[in-house]
Short mmCIF file of C-alpha atoms in Angstrom, two decimals:
data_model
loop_
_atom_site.label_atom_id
_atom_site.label_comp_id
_atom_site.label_asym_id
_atom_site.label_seq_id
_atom_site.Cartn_x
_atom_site.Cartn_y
_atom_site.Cartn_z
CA UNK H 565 -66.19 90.48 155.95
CA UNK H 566 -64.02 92.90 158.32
CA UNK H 567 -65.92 91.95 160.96
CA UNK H 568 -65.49 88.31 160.77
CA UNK H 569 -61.57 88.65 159.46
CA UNK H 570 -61.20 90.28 162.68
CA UNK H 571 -61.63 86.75 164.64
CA UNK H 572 -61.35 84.35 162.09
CA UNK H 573 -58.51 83.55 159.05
CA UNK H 574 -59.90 81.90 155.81
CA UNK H 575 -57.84 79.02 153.95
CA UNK H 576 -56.90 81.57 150.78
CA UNK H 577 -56.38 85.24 151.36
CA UNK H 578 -57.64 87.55 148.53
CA UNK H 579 -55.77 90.51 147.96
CA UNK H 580 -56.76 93.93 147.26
CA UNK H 581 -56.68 93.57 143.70
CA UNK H 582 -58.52 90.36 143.84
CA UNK H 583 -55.47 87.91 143.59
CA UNK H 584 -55.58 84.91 145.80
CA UNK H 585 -52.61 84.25 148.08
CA UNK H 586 -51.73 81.20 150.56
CA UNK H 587 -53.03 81.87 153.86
CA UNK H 588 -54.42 79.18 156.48
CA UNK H 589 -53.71 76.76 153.11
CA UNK H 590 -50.44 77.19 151.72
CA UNK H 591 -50.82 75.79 148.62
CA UNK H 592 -53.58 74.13 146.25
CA UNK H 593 -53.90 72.47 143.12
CA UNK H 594 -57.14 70.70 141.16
CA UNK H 595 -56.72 67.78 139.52
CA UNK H 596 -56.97 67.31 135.57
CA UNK H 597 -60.85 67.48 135.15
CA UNK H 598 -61.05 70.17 138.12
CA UNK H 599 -63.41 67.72 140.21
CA UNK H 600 -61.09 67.73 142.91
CA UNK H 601 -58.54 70.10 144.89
CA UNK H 602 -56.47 69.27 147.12
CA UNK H 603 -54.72 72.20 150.03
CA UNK H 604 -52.10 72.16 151.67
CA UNK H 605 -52.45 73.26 155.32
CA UNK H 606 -50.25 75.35 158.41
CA UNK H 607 -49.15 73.01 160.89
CA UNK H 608 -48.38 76.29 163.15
CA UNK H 609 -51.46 77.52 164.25
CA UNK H 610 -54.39 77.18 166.94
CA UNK H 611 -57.60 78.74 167.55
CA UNK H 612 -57.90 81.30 170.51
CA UNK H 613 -59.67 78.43 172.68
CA UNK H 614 -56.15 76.73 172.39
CA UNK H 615 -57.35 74.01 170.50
CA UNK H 616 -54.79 73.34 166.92
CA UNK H 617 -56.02 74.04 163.30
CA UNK H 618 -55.47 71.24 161.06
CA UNK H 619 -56.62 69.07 158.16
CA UNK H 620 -59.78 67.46 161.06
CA UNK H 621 -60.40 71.05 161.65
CA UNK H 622 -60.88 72.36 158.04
CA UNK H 623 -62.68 69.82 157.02
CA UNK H 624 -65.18 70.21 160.08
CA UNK H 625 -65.92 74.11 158.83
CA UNK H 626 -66.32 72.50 155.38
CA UNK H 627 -68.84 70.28 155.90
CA UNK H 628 -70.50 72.37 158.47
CA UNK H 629 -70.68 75.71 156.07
CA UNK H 630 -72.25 73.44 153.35
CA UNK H 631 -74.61 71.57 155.08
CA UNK H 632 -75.92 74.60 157.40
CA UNK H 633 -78.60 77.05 156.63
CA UNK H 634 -76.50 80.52 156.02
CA UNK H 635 -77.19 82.57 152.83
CA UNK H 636 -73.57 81.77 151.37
CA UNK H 637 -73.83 78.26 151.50
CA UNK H 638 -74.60 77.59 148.01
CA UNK H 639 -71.07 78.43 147.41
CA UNK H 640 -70.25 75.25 148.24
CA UNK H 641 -73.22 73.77 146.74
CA UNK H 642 -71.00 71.87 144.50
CA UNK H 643 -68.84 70.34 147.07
CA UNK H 644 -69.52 66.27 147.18
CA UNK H 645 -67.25 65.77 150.47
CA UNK H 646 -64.49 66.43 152.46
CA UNK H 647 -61.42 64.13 153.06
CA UNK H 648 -58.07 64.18 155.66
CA UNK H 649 -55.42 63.12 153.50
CA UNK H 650 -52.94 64.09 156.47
CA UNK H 651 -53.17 65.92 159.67
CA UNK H 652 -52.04 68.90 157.41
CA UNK H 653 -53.52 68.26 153.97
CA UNK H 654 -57.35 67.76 152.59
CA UNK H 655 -58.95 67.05 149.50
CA UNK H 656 -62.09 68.87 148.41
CA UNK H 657 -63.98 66.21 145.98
CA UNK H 658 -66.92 68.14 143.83
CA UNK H 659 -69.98 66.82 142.03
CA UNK H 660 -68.95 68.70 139.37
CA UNK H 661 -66.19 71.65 138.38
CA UNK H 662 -66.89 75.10 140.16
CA UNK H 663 -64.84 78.17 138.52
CA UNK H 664 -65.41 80.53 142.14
CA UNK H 665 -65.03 77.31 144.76
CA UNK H 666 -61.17 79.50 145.35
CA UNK H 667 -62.68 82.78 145.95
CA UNK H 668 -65.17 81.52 148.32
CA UNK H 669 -62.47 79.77 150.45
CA UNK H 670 -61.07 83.44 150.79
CA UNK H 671 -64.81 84.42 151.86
CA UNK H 672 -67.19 83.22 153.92
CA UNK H 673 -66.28 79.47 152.58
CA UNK H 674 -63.08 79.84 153.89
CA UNK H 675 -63.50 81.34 157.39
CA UNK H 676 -62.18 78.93 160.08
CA UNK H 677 -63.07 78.41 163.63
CA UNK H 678 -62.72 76.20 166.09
CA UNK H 679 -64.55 72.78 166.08
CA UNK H 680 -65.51 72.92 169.24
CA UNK H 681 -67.57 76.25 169.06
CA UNK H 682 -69.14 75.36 165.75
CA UNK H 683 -72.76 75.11 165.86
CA UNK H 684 -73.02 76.00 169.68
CA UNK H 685 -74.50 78.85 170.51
CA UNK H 686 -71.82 80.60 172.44
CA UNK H 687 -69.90 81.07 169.10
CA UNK H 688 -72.66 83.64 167.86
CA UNK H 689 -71.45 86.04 170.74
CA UNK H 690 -68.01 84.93 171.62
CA UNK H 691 -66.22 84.33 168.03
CA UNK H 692 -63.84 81.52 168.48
CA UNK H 693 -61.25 81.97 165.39
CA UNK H 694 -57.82 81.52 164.05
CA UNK H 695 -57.38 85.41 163.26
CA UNK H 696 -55.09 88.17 164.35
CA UNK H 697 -57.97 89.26 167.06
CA UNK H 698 -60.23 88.38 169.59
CA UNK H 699 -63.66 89.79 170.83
CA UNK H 700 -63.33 91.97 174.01
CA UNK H 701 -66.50 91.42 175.72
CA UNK H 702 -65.90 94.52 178.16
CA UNK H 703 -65.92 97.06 175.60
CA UNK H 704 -68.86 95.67 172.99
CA UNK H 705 -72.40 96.92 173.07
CA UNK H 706 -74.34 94.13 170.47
CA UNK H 707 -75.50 95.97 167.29
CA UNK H 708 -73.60 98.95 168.50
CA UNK H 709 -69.69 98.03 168.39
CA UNK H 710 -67.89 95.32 168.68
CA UNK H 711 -64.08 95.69 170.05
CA UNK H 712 -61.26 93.52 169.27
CA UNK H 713 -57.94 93.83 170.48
CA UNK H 714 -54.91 91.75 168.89
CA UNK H 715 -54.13 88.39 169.47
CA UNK H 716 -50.91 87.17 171.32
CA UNK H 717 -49.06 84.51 169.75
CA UNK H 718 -51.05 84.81 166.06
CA UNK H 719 -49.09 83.76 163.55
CA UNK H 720 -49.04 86.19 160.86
CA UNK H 721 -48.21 89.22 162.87
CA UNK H 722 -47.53 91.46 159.98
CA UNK H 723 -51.49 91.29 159.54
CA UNK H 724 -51.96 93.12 163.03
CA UNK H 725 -51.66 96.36 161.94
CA UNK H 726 -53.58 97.70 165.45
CA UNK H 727 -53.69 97.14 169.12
CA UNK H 728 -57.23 97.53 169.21
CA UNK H 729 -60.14 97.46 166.32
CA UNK H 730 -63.60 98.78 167.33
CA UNK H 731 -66.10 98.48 164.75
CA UNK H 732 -69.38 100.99 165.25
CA UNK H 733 -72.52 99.96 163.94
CA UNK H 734 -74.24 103.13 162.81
CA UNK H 735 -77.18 102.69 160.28
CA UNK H 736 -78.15 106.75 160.13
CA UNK H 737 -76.06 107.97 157.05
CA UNK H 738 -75.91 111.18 158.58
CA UNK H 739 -74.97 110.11 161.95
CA UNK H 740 -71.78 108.03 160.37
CA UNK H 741 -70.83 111.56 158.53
CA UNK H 742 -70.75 113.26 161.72
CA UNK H 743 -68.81 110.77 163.45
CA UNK H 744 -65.99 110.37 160.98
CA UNK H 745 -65.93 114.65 160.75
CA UNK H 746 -66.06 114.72 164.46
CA UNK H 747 -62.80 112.73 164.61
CA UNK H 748 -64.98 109.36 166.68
CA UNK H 749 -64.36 107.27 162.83
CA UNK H 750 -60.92 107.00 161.29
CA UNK H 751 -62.93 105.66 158.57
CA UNK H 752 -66.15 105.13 157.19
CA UNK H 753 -68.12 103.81 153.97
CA UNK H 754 -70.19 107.15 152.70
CA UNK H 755 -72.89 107.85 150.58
CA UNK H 756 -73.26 110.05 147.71
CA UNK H 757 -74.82 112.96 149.81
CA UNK H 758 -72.54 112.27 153.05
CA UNK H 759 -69.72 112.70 150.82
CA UNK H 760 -69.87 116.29 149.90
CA UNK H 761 -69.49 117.13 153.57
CA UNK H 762 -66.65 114.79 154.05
CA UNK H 763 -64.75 116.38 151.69
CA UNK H 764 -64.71 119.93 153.34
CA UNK H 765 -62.72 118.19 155.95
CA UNK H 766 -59.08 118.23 155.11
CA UNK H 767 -57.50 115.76 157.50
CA UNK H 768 -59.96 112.93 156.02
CA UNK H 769 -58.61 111.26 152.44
CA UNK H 770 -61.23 109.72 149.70
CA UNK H 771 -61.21 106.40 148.33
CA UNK H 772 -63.75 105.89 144.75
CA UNK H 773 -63.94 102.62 143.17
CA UNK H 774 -66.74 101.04 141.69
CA UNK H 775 -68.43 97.71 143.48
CA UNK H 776 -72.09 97.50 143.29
CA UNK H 777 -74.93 98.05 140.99
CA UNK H 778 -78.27 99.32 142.11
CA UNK H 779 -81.79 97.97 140.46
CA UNK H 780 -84.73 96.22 140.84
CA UNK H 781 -84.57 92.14 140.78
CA UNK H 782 -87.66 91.23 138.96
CA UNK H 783 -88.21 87.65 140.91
CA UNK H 784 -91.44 86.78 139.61
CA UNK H 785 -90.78 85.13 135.91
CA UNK H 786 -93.38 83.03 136.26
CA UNK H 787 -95.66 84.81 137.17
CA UNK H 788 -96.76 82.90 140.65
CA UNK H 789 -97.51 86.02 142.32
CA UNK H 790 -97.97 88.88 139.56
CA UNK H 791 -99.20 87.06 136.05
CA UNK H 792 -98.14 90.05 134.11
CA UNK H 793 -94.69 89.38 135.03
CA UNK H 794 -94.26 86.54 133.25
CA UNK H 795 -94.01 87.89 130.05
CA UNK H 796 -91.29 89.30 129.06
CA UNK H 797 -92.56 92.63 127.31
CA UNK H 798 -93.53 93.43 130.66
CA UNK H 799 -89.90 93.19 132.10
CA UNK H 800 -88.66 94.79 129.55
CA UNK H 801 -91.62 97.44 129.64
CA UNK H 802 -90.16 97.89 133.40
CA UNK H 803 -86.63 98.29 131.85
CA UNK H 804 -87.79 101.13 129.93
CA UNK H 805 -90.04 102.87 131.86
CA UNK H 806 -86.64 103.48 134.64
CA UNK H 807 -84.85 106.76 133.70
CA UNK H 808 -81.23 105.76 135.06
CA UNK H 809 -79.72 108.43 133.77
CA UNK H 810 -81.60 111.48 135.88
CA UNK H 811 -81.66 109.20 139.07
CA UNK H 812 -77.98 108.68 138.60
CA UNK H 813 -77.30 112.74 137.53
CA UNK H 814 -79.74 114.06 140.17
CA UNK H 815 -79.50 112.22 143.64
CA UNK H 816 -76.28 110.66 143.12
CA UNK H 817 -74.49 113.29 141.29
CA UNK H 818 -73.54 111.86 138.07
CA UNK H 819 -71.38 109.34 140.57
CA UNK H 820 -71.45 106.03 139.00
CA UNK H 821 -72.20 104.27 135.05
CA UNK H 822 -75.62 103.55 133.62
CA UNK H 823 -75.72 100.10 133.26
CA UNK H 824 -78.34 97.31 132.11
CA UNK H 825 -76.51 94.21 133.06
CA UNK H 826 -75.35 92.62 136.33
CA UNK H 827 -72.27 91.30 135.27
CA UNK H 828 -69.55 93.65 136.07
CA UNK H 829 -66.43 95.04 133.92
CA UNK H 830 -64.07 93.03 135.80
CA UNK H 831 -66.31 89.95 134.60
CA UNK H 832 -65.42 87.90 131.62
CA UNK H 833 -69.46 88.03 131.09
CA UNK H 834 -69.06 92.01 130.56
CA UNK H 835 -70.50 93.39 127.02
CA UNK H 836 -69.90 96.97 127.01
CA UNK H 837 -72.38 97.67 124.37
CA UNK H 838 -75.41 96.40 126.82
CA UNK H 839 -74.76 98.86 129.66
CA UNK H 840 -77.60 101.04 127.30
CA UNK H 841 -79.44 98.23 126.23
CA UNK H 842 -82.56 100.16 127.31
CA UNK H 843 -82.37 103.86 127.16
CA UNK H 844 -85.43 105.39 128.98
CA UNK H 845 -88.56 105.71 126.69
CA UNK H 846 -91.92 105.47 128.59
CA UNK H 847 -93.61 105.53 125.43
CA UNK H 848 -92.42 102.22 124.26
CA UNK H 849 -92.73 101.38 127.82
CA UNK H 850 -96.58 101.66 127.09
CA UNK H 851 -96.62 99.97 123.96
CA UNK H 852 -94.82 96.67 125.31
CA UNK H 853 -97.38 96.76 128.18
CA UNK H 854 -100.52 97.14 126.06
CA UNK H 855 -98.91 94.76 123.62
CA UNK H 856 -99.11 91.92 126.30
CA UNK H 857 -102.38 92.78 127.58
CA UNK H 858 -101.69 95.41 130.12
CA UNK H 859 -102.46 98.72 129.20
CA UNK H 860 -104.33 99.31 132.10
CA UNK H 861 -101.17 98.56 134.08
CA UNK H 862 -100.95 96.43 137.24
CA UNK H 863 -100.16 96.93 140.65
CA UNK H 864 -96.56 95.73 142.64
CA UNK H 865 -95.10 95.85 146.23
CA UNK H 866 -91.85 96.45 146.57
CA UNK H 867 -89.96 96.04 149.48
CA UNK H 868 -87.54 98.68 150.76
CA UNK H 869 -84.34 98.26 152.71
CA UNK H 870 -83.73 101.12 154.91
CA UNK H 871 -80.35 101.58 153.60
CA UNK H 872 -82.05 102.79 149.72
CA UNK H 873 -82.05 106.22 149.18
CA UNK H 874 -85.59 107.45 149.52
CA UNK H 875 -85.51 109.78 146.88
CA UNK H 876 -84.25 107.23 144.99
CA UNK H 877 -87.40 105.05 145.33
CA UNK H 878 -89.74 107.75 144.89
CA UNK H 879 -88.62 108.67 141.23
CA UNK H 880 -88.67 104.80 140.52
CA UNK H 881 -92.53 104.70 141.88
CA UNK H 882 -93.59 107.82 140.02
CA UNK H 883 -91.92 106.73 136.81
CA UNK H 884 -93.56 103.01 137.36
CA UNK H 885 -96.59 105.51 138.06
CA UNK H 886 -96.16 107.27 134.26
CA UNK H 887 -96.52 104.08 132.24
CA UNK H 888 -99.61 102.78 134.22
CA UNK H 889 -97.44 100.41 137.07
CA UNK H 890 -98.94 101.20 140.37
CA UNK H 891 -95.97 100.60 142.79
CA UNK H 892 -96.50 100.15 146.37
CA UNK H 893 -93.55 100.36 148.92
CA UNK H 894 -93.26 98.83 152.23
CA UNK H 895 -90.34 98.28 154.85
CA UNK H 896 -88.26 95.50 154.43
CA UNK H 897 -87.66 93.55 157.94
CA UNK H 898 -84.92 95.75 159.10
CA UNK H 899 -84.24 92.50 161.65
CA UNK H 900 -83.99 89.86 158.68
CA UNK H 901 -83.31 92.10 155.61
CA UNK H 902 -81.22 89.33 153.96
CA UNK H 903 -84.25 86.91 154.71
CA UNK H 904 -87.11 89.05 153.84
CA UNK H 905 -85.87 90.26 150.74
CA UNK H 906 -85.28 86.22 149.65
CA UNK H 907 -88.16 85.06 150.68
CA UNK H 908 -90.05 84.42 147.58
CA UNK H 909 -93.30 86.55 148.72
CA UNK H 910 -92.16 89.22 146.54
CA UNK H 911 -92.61 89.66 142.83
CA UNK H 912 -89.74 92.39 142.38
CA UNK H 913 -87.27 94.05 144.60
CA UNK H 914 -85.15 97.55 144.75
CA UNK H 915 -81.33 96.42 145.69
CA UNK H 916 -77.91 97.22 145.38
CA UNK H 917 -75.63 94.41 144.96
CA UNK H 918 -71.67 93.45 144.22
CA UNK H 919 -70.15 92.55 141.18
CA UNK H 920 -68.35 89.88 141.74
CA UNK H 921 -66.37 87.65 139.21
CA UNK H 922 -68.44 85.51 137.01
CA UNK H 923 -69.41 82.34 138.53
CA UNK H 924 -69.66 84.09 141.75
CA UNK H 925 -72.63 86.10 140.27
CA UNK H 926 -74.29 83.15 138.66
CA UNK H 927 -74.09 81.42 142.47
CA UNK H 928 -75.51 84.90 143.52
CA UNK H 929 -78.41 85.53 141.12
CA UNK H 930 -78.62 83.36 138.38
CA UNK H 931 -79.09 80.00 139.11
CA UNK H 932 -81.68 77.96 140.36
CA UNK H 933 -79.80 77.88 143.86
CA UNK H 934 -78.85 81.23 143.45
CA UNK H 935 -79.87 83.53 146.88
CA UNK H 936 -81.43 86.07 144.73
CA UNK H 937 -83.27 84.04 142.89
CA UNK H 938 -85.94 83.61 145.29
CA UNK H 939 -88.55 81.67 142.93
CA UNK H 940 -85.78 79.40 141.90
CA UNK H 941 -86.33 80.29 138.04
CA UNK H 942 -84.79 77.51 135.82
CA UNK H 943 -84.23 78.25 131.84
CA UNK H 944 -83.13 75.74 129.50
CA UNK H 945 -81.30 78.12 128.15
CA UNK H 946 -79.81 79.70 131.19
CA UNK H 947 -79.11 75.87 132.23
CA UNK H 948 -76.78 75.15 129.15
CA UNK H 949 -75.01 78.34 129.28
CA UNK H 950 -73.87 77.82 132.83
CA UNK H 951 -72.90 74.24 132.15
CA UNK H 952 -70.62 75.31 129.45
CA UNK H 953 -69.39 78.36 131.63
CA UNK H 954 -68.40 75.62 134.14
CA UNK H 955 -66.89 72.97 132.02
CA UNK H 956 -65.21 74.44 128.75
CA UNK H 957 -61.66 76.20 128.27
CA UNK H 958 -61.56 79.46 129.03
CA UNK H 959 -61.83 81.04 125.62
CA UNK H 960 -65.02 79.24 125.54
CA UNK H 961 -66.41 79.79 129.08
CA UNK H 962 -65.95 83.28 128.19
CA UNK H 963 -67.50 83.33 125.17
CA UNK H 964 -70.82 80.92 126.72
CA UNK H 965 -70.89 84.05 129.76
CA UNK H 966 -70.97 86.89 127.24
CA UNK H 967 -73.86 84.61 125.53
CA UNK H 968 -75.89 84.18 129.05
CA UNK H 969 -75.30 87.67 129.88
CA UNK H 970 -77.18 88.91 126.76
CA UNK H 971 -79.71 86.38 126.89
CA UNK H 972 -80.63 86.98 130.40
CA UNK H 973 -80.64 91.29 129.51
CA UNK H 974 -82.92 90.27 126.67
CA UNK H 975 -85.46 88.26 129.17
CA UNK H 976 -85.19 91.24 131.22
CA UNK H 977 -84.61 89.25 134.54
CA UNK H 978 -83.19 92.01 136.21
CA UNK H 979 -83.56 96.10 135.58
CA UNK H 980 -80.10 97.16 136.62
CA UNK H 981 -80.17 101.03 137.03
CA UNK H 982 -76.26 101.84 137.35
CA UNK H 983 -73.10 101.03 138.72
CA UNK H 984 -72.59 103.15 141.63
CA UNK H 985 -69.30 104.83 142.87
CA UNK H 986 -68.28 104.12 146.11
CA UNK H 987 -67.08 106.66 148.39
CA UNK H 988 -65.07 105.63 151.07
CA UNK H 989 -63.17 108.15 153.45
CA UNK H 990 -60.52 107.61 156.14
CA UNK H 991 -58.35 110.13 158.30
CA UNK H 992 -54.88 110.89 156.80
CA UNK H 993 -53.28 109.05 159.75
CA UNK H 994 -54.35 105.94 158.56
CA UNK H 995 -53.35 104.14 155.13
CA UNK H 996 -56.47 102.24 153.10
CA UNK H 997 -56.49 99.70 149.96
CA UNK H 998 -59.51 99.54 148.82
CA UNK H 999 -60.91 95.51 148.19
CA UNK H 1000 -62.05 94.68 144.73
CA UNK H 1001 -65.34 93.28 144.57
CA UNK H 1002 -65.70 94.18 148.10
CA UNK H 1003 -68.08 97.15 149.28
CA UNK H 1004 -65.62 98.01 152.52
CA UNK H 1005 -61.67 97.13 152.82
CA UNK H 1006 -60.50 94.07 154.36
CA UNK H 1007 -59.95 94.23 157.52
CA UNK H 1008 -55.74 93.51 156.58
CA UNK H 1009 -56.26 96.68 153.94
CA UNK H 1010 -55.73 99.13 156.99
CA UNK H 1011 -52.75 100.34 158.60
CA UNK H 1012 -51.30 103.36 160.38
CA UNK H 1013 -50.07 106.02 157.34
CA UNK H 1014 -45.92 106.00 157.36
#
């Protein structure tokens, strides 16, 4: 999201502490059955081309964000049309209620550029945006950095905290260590073992907060590609056969919470008592797999983003290994990770993902348009939760979420591992919020230290 916030403003801001705030809309308000919202737009602002942002505008990002091809746009998958009430107003008209469609018109939803650029492909190089900066070709290497300077005549200056942004693409965790020591970062998303030498450096500050959890997505509930994985005692076999508690103690030093659900505390889906729902016993492990016909075991691929920890996904083999699971790694498409790792050709997959509010991780993972799940699983039961997550009061959504969220523990459709600390570090020059539910700060969320 920094990246793209750089060029281009989205409709609602979201603060730091997740709180949504008027930013390209000014104001916004659903009708009585929540089928319906209508914003309230600037009447100030153009896009760097020169070209105006209003109501014909907004609704031309709508319709192009839902009807395209991108990974996020099932966020709007409940979005029935787009209408211009006024040059400066529009009215989003849904198929049926969706409790995240505000947060994801402060994400990727949201983002705003100019109709002229979208869809062409000059706009994949040359971002064409509302926001507080634009690209400077001179000084960007693609896939290496990408330089923005600030915008003259943007309308929220208090947003342009810089000059100049330069974002460095640098996959090598220990490369990105050196370069934030070495004074070439002012600030830099570490990992567990970059940390420790990060914090020898006393001109760089620490940021911890807790975004992501780390697991295996167990796709295959059907069993199209791996039969055994259809039943359940095998998921849950999986489950138990994971000890989360060494991995987490002894390659990411104790830095995070064992956890077996995907729902996150800030979630109104969150049941405290399932984050040990299954405590690692390789013994029952065995038992659940001979009990469904697999004692001899089975084998799996996995695929494996370069961005796991290795060590990591050894333990996780060998342990598969100790209750008769022969897992097999091999390298996810570094070039189309997102795609590859989707794709439906695997039966389980290693991954670390956000915890975002509740609906936003049912759009994520859970249902049947859900990006992570690949095979498109549908459950009756699943089904009627989410229906009553999406429809009833709040007192009632929230108890139907802490319902799904067992129920989908219990079916073992996921083996979460934990819920990892992040450690982000900056220079003391420079003053950072961290972003809830975000894995890096906004790009607003950094300014020069008073």
């Amino acid at each position: 999201m920094p990246t793209f916030q750089a060029a281009y403003d989205t409709l609602i801001l979201r603060k730091p502490d997740g709180s949504l705030a008027p930013m390209l809309a000014t104001a916004w308000e659903f009708n009585g059955d929540r089928t319906e919202l209508t914003l309230q737009l600037r009447s100030d602002v153009t896009f760097s081309d020169g070209s105006k942002f209003d109501a014909a505008a907004a609704k031309a990002n709508l319709d192009h964000f839902r009807t395209g091809t991108g990974p996020q746009g099932g966020t709007l998958a409940d979005v029935k049309s787009v209408e211009v009430l006024s040059e400066d107003s529009i009215k989003i008209v849904l198929s049926a209620p969706s409790p995240s469609l505000l947060i994801a018109l402060s994400n990727a939803a949201g983002l705003m550029g100019s109709p002229k650029a979208l869809g062409t492909e000059a706009i994949k190089a040359s971002p064409v945006g509302s926001g507080p900066y634009t690209l400077n070709h001179s000084e960007t290497v693609a896939g290496s950095q990408y330089t923005f300077v600030k915008r003259d005549g943007y309308w929220n200056p208090e947003l342009q905290h810089f000059d100049k942004v330069v974002i460095k693409v640098i996959p090598d965790a220990t490369a990105a260590v050196n370069a934030l020591v070495s004074g070439q970062l002012d600030a830099a998303l570490l990992n567990t073992k970059t940390a420790a030498q990060a914090r020898q450096n006393p001109d760089l500050a620490e940021y911890r907060y807790v975004n992501n959890w780390l697991g295996l997505i167990l796709y295959d509930r059907s069993g199209k590609i791996l039969p055994a994985m259809k039943d359940v005692r095998v998921r849950q076999a999986i489950n138990y056969a994971i000890d989360s508690k060494s991995i987490l103690k002894n390659i990411y030093g104790d830095q995070g919470k064992q956890t077996a659900q995907i729902f996150g505390p800030n979630s109104s889906a969150y049941d405290e008592t399932l984050d040990e729902r299954y405590p690692y016993n390789p013994q029952k492990s065995r038992t659940l797999l001979a009990e469904a016909g697999y004692s001899d075991g089975f084998e799996i691929t996995l695929p494996v983003a370069a961005s796991l920890d290795p060590a990591m996904i050894a333990v996780v083999v060998k342990q598969l290994g100790e209750v008769g699971i022969k897992a097999k790694t091999q390298a996810a498409d570094p070039a189309n990770l997102i795609g590859d790792l989707t794709s439906a050709k695997y039966a389980a997959i290693p991954i670390t993902l956000f915890q975002p509010d509740t609906w936003a991780t049912i759009r994520t993972s859970v249902s049947p348009t859900a990006l992570f799940n690949a095979q498109k699983t549908q459950d009756p039961k699943v089904d009627e939760l989410m229906e009553k997550i999406r429809i009833s009061s709040e007192d009632d959504a929230k108890k139907a979420a802490q319902e799904l969220n067992r129920y989908l523990v219990d079916q073992a459709w996921y083996v979460p591992f934990f819920r990892l600390d992040q450690t982000f570090f900056a220079k003391k020059t420079v003053k950072v919020t961290p972003q809830q539910e975000q894995l890096v700060p906004s790009i607003y969320n950094y300014e020069p230290a008073s």
